[in-house]
GROMACS .gro file of C-alpha atoms in nm:
model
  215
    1UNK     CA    1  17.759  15.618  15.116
    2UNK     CA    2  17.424  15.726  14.932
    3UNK     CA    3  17.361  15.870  14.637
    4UNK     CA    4  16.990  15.974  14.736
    5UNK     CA    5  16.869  16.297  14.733
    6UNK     CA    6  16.674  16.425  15.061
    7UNK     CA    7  16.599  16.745  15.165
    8UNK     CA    8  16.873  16.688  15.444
    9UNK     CA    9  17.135  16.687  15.173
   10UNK     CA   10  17.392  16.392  15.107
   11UNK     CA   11  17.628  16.291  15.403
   12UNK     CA   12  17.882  16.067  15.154
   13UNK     CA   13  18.027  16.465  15.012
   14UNK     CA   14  18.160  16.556  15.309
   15UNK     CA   15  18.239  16.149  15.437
   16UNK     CA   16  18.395  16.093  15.086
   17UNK     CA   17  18.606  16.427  15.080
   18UNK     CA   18  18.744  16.370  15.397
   19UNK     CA   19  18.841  16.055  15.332
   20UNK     CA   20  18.968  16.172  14.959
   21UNK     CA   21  19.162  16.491  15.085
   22UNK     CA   22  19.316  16.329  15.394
   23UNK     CA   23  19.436  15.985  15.223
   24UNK     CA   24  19.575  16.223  14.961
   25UNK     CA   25  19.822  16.457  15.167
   26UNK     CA   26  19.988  16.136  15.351
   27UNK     CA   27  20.056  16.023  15.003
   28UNK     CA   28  20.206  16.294  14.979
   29UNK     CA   29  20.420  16.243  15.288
   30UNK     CA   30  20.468  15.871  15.227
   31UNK     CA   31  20.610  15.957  14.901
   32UNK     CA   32  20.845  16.240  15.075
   33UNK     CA   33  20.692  16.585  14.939
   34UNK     CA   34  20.559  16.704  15.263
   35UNK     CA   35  20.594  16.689  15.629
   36UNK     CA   36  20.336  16.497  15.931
   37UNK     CA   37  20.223  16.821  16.022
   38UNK     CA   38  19.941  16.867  15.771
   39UNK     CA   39  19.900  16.488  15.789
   40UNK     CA   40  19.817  16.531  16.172
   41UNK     CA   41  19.604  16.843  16.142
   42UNK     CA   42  19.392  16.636  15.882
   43UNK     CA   43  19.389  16.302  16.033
   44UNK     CA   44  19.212  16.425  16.321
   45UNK     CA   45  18.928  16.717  16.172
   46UNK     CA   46  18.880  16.609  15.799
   47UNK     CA   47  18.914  16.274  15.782
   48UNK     CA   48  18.868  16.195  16.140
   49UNK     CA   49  18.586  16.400  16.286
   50UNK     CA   50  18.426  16.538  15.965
   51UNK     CA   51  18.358  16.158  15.844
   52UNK     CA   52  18.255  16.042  16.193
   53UNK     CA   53  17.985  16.334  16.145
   54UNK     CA   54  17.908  16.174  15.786
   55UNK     CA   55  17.855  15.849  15.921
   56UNK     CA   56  17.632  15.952  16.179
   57UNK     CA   57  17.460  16.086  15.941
   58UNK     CA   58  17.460  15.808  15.731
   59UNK     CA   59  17.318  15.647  16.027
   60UNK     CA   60  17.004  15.853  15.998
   61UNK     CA   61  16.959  15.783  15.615
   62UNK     CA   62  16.945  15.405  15.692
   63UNK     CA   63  17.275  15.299  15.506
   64UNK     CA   64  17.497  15.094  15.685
   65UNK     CA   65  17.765  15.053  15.410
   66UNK     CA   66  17.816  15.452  15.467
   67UNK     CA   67  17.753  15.438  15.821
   68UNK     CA   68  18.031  15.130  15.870
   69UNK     CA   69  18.243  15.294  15.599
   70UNK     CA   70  18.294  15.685  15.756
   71UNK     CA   71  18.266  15.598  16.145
   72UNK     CA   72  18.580  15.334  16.081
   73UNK     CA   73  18.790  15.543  15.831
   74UNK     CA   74  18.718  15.845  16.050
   75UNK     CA   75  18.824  15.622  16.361
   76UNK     CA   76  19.110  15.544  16.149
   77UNK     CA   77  19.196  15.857  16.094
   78UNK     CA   78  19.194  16.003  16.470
   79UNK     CA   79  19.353  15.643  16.610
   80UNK     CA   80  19.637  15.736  16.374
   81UNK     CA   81  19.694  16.068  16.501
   82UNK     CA   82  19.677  15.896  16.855
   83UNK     CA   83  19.978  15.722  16.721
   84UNK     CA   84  20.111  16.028  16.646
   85UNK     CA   85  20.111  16.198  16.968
   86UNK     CA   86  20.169  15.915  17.177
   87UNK     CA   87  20.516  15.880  16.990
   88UNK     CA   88  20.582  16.266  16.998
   89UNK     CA   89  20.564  16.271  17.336
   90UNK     CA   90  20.693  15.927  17.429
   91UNK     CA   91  20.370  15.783  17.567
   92UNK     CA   92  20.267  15.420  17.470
   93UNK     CA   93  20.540  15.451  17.207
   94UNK     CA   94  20.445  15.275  16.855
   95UNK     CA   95  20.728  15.091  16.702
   96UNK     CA   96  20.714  15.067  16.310
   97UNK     CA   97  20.606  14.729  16.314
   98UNK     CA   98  20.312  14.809  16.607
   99UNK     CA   99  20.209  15.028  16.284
  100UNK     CA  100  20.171  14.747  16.064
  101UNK     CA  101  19.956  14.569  16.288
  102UNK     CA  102  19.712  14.859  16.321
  103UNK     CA  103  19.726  14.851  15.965
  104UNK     CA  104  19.664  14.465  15.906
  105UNK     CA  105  19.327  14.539  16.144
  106UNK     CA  106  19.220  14.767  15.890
  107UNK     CA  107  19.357  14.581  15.608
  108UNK     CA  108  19.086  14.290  15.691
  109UNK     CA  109  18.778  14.537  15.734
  110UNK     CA  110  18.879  14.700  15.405
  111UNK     CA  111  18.854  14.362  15.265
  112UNK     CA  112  18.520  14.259  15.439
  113UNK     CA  113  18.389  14.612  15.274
  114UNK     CA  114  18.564  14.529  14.948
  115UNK     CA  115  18.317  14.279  14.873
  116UNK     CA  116  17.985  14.497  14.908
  117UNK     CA  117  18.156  14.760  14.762
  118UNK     CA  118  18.154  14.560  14.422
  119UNK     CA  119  17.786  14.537  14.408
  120UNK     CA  120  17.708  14.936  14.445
  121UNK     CA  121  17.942  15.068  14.141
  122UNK     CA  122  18.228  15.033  13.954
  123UNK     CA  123  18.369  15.377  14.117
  124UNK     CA  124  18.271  15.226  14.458
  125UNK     CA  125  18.489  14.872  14.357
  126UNK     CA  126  18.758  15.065  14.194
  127UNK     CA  127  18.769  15.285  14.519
  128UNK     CA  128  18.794  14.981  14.760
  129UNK     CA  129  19.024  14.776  14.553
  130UNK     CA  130  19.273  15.068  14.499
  131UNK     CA  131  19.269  15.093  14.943
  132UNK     CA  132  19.295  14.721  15.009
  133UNK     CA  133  19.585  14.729  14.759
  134UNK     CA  134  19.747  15.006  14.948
  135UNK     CA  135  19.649  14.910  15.273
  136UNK     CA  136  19.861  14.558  15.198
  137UNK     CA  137  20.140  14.761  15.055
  138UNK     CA  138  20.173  14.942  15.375
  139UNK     CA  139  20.159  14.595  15.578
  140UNK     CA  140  20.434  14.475  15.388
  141UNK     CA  141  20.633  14.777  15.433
  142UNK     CA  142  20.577  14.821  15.769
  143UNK     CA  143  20.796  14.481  15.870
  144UNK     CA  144  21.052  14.562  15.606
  145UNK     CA  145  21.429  14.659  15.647
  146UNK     CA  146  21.436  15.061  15.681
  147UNK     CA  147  21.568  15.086  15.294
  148UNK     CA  148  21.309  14.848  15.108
  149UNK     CA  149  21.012  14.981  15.350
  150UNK     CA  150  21.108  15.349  15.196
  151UNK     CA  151  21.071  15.242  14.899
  152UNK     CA  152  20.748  15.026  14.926
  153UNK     CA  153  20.592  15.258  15.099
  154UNK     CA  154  20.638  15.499  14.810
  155UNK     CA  155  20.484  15.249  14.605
  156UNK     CA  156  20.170  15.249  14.799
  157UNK     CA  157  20.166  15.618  14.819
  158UNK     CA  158  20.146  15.676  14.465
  159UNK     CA  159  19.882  15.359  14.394
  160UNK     CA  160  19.656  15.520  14.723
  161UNK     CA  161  19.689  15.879  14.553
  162UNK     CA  162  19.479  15.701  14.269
  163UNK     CA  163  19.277  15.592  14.567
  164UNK     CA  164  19.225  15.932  14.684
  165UNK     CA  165  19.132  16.090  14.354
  166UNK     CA  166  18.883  15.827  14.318
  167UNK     CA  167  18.708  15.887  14.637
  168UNK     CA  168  18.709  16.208  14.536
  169UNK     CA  169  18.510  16.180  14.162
  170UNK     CA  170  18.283  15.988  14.370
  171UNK     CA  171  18.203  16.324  14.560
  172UNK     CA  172  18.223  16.544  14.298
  173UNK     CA  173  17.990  16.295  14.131
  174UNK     CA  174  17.740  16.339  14.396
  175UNK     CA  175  17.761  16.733  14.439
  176UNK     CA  176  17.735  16.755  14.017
  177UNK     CA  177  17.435  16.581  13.989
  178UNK     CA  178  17.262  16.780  14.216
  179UNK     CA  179  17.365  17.080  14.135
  180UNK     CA  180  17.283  17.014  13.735
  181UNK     CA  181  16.943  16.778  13.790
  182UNK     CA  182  17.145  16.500  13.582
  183UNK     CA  183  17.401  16.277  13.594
  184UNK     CA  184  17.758  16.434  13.495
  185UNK     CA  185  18.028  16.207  13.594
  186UNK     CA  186  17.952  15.818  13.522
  187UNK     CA  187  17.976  15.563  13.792
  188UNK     CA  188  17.959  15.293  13.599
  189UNK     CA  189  17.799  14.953  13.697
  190UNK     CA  190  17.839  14.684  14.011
  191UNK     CA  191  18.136  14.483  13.929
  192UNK     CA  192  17.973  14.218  14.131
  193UNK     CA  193  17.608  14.104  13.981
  194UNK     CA  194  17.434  13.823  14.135
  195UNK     CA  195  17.198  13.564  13.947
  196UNK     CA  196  16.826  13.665  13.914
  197UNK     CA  197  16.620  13.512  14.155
  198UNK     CA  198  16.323  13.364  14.081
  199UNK     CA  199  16.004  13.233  14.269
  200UNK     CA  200  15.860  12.866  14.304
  201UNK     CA  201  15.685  12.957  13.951
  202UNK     CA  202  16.022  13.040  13.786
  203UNK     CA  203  15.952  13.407  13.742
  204UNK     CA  204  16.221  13.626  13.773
  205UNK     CA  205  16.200  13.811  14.165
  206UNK     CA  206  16.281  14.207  14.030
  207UNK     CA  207  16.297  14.326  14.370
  208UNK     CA  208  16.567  14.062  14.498
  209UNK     CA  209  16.793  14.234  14.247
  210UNK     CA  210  16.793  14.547  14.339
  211UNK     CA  211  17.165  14.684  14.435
  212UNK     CA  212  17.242  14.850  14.764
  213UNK     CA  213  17.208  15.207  14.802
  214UNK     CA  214  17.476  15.413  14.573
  215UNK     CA  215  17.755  15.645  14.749
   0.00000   0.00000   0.00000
Protein backbone atom coordinates (compact mmCIF):
# COMPACT_ATOMS: atom_id res chain seq x y z
CA UNK A 1 0.00 0.00 0.00
CA UNK A 2 2.27 3.01 -1.23
CA UNK A 3 2.22 6.30 -0.64
CA UNK A 4 4.57 7.17 -3.75
CA UNK A 5 3.69 9.29 -6.33
CA UNK A 6 4.25 7.96 -10.08
CA UNK A 7 2.93 9.08 -13.06
CA UNK A 8 0.78 5.77 -13.03
CA UNK A 9 -1.10 7.13 -10.07
CA UNK A 10 -1.44 5.32 -6.56
CA UNK A 11 -3.05 1.74 -6.55
CA UNK A 12 -3.61 1.75 -2.38
CA UNK A 13 -6.94 4.59 -3.25
CA UNK A 14 -8.82 2.35 -4.94
CA UNK A 15 -7.24 -1.09 -2.82
CA UNK A 16 -7.87 0.93 0.44
CA UNK A 17 -11.50 2.16 -0.52
CA UNK A 18 -12.59 -1.06 -1.40
CA UNK A 19 -11.50 -2.53 1.42
CA UNK A 20 -12.88 0.68 3.60
CA UNK A 21 -16.40 0.84 1.84
CA UNK A 22 -17.01 -2.93 1.73
CA UNK A 23 -15.86 -3.79 5.50
CA UNK A 24 -18.12 -0.84 6.32
CA UNK A 25 -21.66 -1.93 4.86
CA UNK A 26 -21.33 -5.60 6.55
CA UNK A 27 -20.92 -3.66 9.71
CA UNK A 28 -23.68 -2.45 8.93
CA UNK A 29 -25.41 -5.79 8.45
CA UNK A 30 -23.61 -7.45 11.35
CA UNK A 31 -24.96 -4.83 13.51
CA UNK A 32 -28.66 -5.37 11.89
CA UNK A 33 -29.26 -1.98 9.82
CA UNK A 34 -29.16 -3.51 6.46
CA UNK A 35 -29.69 -6.59 4.50
CA UNK A 36 -26.75 -9.25 2.56
CA UNK A 37 -27.77 -7.89 -0.56
CA UNK A 38 -25.51 -4.84 -0.73
CA UNK A 39 -23.03 -6.90 1.29
CA UNK A 40 -22.94 -9.45 -1.72
CA UNK A 41 -22.97 -6.91 -4.53
CA UNK A 42 -19.81 -5.35 -2.73
CA UNK A 43 -18.02 -8.33 -1.61
CA UNK A 44 -17.54 -9.43 -5.00
CA UNK A 45 -16.77 -5.84 -7.32
CA UNK A 46 -15.43 -3.34 -4.63
CA UNK A 47 -13.76 -5.11 -2.30
CA UNK A 48 -13.25 -8.23 -4.21
CA UNK A 49 -12.27 -7.45 -7.77
CA UNK A 50 -11.47 -3.70 -7.49
CA UNK A 51 -8.63 -4.59 -4.74
CA UNK A 52 -7.43 -7.68 -6.66
CA UNK A 53 -6.87 -4.93 -9.53
CA UNK A 54 -5.00 -2.74 -6.75
CA UNK A 55 -2.83 -5.40 -5.83
CA UNK A 56 -1.84 -6.23 -9.15
CA UNK A 57 -0.99 -3.12 -9.40
CA UNK A 58 0.79 -2.96 -6.41
CA UNK A 59 2.60 -5.75 -7.92
CA UNK A 60 4.01 -3.49 -10.59
CA UNK A 61 5.11 -0.71 -8.06
CA UNK A 62 7.33 -3.32 -6.26
CA UNK A 63 5.42 -3.38 -2.83
CA UNK A 64 4.63 -6.55 -1.54
CA UNK A 65 2.93 -5.39 1.73
CA UNK A 66 0.17 -3.84 -0.82
CA UNK A 67 0.45 -6.52 -3.20
CA UNK A 68 -0.09 -9.39 -0.20
CA UNK A 69 -2.51 -6.98 1.49
CA UNK A 70 -5.31 -6.27 -1.61
CA UNK A 71 -4.93 -9.72 -3.58
CA UNK A 72 -5.92 -11.56 0.01
CA UNK A 73 -8.60 -9.08 1.29
CA UNK A 74 -9.95 -8.96 -2.25
CA UNK A 75 -9.81 -12.93 -2.24
CA UNK A 76 -11.50 -12.52 0.97
CA UNK A 77 -13.95 -10.64 -0.21
CA UNK A 78 -15.10 -12.82 -3.39
CA UNK A 79 -14.47 -16.33 -1.23
CA UNK A 80 -17.10 -14.81 1.06
CA UNK A 81 -19.57 -14.18 -1.47
CA UNK A 82 -18.77 -17.86 -2.65
CA UNK A 83 -20.10 -18.61 0.74
CA UNK A 84 -22.87 -16.76 -0.02
CA UNK A 85 -24.14 -18.39 -3.02
CA UNK A 86 -23.17 -21.74 -2.25
CA UNK A 87 -25.63 -21.47 0.84
CA UNK A 88 -28.39 -19.64 -1.26
CA UNK A 89 -28.58 -22.23 -3.43
CA UNK A 90 -27.73 -25.20 -1.23
CA UNK A 91 -24.40 -26.12 -2.79
CA UNK A 92 -21.39 -27.00 -0.49
CA UNK A 93 -23.56 -25.56 2.29
CA UNK A 94 -21.46 -23.45 5.03
CA UNK A 95 -22.57 -24.07 8.51
CA UNK A 96 -21.97 -21.06 10.97
CA UNK A 97 -19.15 -22.59 12.49
CA UNK A 98 -17.47 -23.61 8.74
CA UNK A 99 -17.61 -19.58 8.83
CA UNK A 100 -15.49 -19.25 11.72
CA UNK A 101 -12.92 -21.35 10.37
CA UNK A 102 -12.63 -19.33 7.16
CA UNK A 103 -12.38 -16.61 9.44
CA UNK A 104 -9.60 -18.04 11.87
CA UNK A 105 -7.49 -18.53 8.27
CA UNK A 106 -7.71 -14.99 7.88
CA UNK A 107 -7.50 -14.16 11.42
CA UNK A 108 -3.70 -15.59 11.36
CA UNK A 109 -2.65 -13.70 8.02
CA UNK A 110 -4.11 -10.51 9.52
CA UNK A 111 -1.84 -11.16 12.33
CA UNK A 112 1.31 -12.11 10.23
CA UNK A 113 0.50 -8.52 8.40
CA UNK A 114 -0.15 -6.90 11.77
CA UNK A 115 3.36 -6.94 12.53
CA UNK A 116 4.78 -5.07 9.31
CA UNK A 117 2.01 -2.99 9.43
CA UNK A 118 3.47 -1.38 12.72
CA UNK A 119 6.62 -0.32 11.10
CA UNK A 120 4.93 1.77 8.03
CA UNK A 121 2.55 4.19 10.23
CA UNK A 122 0.58 4.65 13.01
CA UNK A 123 -2.68 4.80 10.60
CA UNK A 124 -1.33 1.58 8.97
CA UNK A 125 -0.98 -0.17 12.87
CA UNK A 126 -4.13 1.37 14.02
CA UNK A 127 -5.78 -0.04 10.74
CA UNK A 128 -4.46 -3.66 11.28
CA UNK A 129 -4.96 -3.80 14.95
CA UNK A 130 -8.62 -2.54 14.73
CA UNK A 131 -9.13 -5.89 11.86
CA UNK A 132 -7.26 -8.50 13.88
CA UNK A 133 -9.44 -7.33 16.81
CA UNK A 134 -12.52 -7.80 14.76
CA UNK A 135 -11.47 -10.59 12.89
CA UNK A 136 -11.10 -12.52 16.57
CA UNK A 137 -14.41 -11.11 17.60
CA UNK A 138 -16.00 -12.76 14.70
CA UNK A 139 -14.08 -16.20 15.54
CA UNK A 140 -15.46 -16.15 18.81
CA UNK A 141 -18.86 -15.46 17.67
CA UNK A 142 -18.95 -17.71 15.08
CA UNK A 143 -18.87 -20.98 17.67
CA UNK A 144 -21.19 -19.21 20.05
CA UNK A 145 -24.85 -20.12 21.09
CA UNK A 146 -27.25 -18.24 18.45
CA UNK A 147 -28.12 -15.44 21.30
CA UNK A 148 -24.48 -14.49 22.60
CA UNK A 149 -23.04 -14.82 18.82
CA UNK A 150 -25.79 -11.90 17.97
CA UNK A 151 -24.60 -10.02 20.24
CA UNK A 152 -20.77 -10.45 19.80
CA UNK A 153 -20.98 -10.11 16.53
CA UNK A 154 -22.48 -6.66 17.03
CA UNK A 155 -19.61 -5.94 19.04
CA UNK A 156 -17.22 -6.55 16.30
CA UNK A 157 -19.33 -4.71 13.88
CA UNK A 158 -19.18 -1.54 15.57
CA UNK A 159 -15.14 -1.92 16.63
CA UNK A 160 -14.53 -2.99 12.50
CA UNK A 161 -16.71 0.19 11.49
CA UNK A 162 -13.72 2.09 13.25
CA UNK A 163 -11.72 -0.26 11.10
CA UNK A 164 -13.35 0.81 8.03
CA UNK A 165 -13.20 4.53 8.60
CA UNK A 166 -9.63 4.13 9.19
CA UNK A 167 -8.83 2.45 6.01
CA UNK A 168 -10.59 4.97 4.65
CA UNK A 169 -8.48 8.36 6.09
CA UNK A 170 -5.71 6.35 4.87
CA UNK A 171 -7.16 6.89 1.25
CA UNK A 172 -8.36 10.09 1.58
CA UNK A 173 -4.88 10.75 2.97
CA UNK A 174 -3.33 9.62 -0.18
CA UNK A 175 -5.81 11.35 -2.76
CA UNK A 176 -5.34 14.88 -0.47
CA UNK A 177 -1.88 15.04 -0.72
CA UNK A 178 -1.82 14.82 -4.20
CA UNK A 179 -4.30 16.78 -5.04
CA UNK A 180 -2.89 19.82 -2.61
CA UNK A 181 1.18 19.11 -3.20
CA UNK A 182 1.31 18.67 0.79
CA UNK A 183 0.50 16.61 3.38
CA UNK A 184 -3.22 17.20 4.80
CA UNK A 185 -4.21 14.40 6.95
CA UNK A 186 -1.28 13.10 9.41
CA UNK A 187 -0.27 9.52 9.46
CA UNK A 188 1.60 9.64 12.21
CA UNK A 189 4.76 7.50 12.91
CA UNK A 190 5.70 3.46 12.87
CA UNK A 191 4.50 2.15 16.09
CA UNK A 192 7.17 -0.39 15.68
CA UNK A 193 10.94 1.24 15.47
CA UNK A 194 13.82 -0.98 15.39
CA UNK A 195 17.40 -0.20 16.95
CA UNK A 196 19.88 1.69 14.66
CA UNK A 197 22.22 -0.43 13.11
CA UNK A 198 25.55 0.22 12.98
CA UNK A 199 28.73 -1.03 11.04
CA UNK A 200 31.98 -2.86 12.37
CA UNK A 201 33.20 0.93 13.07
CA UNK A 202 30.13 1.69 15.26
CA UNK A 203 28.63 4.22 12.91
CA UNK A 204 25.15 4.37 12.72
CA UNK A 205 23.91 2.33 9.09
CA UNK A 206 21.11 5.29 7.88
CA UNK A 207 19.98 3.21 5.17
CA UNK A 208 19.19 -0.02 7.37
CA UNK A 209 16.59 2.23 8.97
CA UNK A 210 14.70 3.19 6.47
CA UNK A 211 10.81 2.08 6.91
CA UNK A 212 8.93 0.15 4.27
CA UNK A 213 7.13 1.87 1.68
CA UNK A 214 3.96 4.01 3.14
CA UNK A 215 0.20 3.05 2.04
Amino acid sequence: MSHGTNAQGNPAVVGLAGFGVTTLVLQFHNVGWCGIGPVFALALIFGGLAQLIAGFQEFKCGNNFGYSAFVAYGAFWIGFGVILICNALGVYKSTHADVGFFLIGYTVYTFIMWIPAMRIHSAMALTFTLLLIGFILLDVAHFLPHENAVRLTAIAGYELMACAFSALYMMAAAIYAQVFGREILPLGKPWLLLRPKTDRSGQVNTTAQEAPSQA
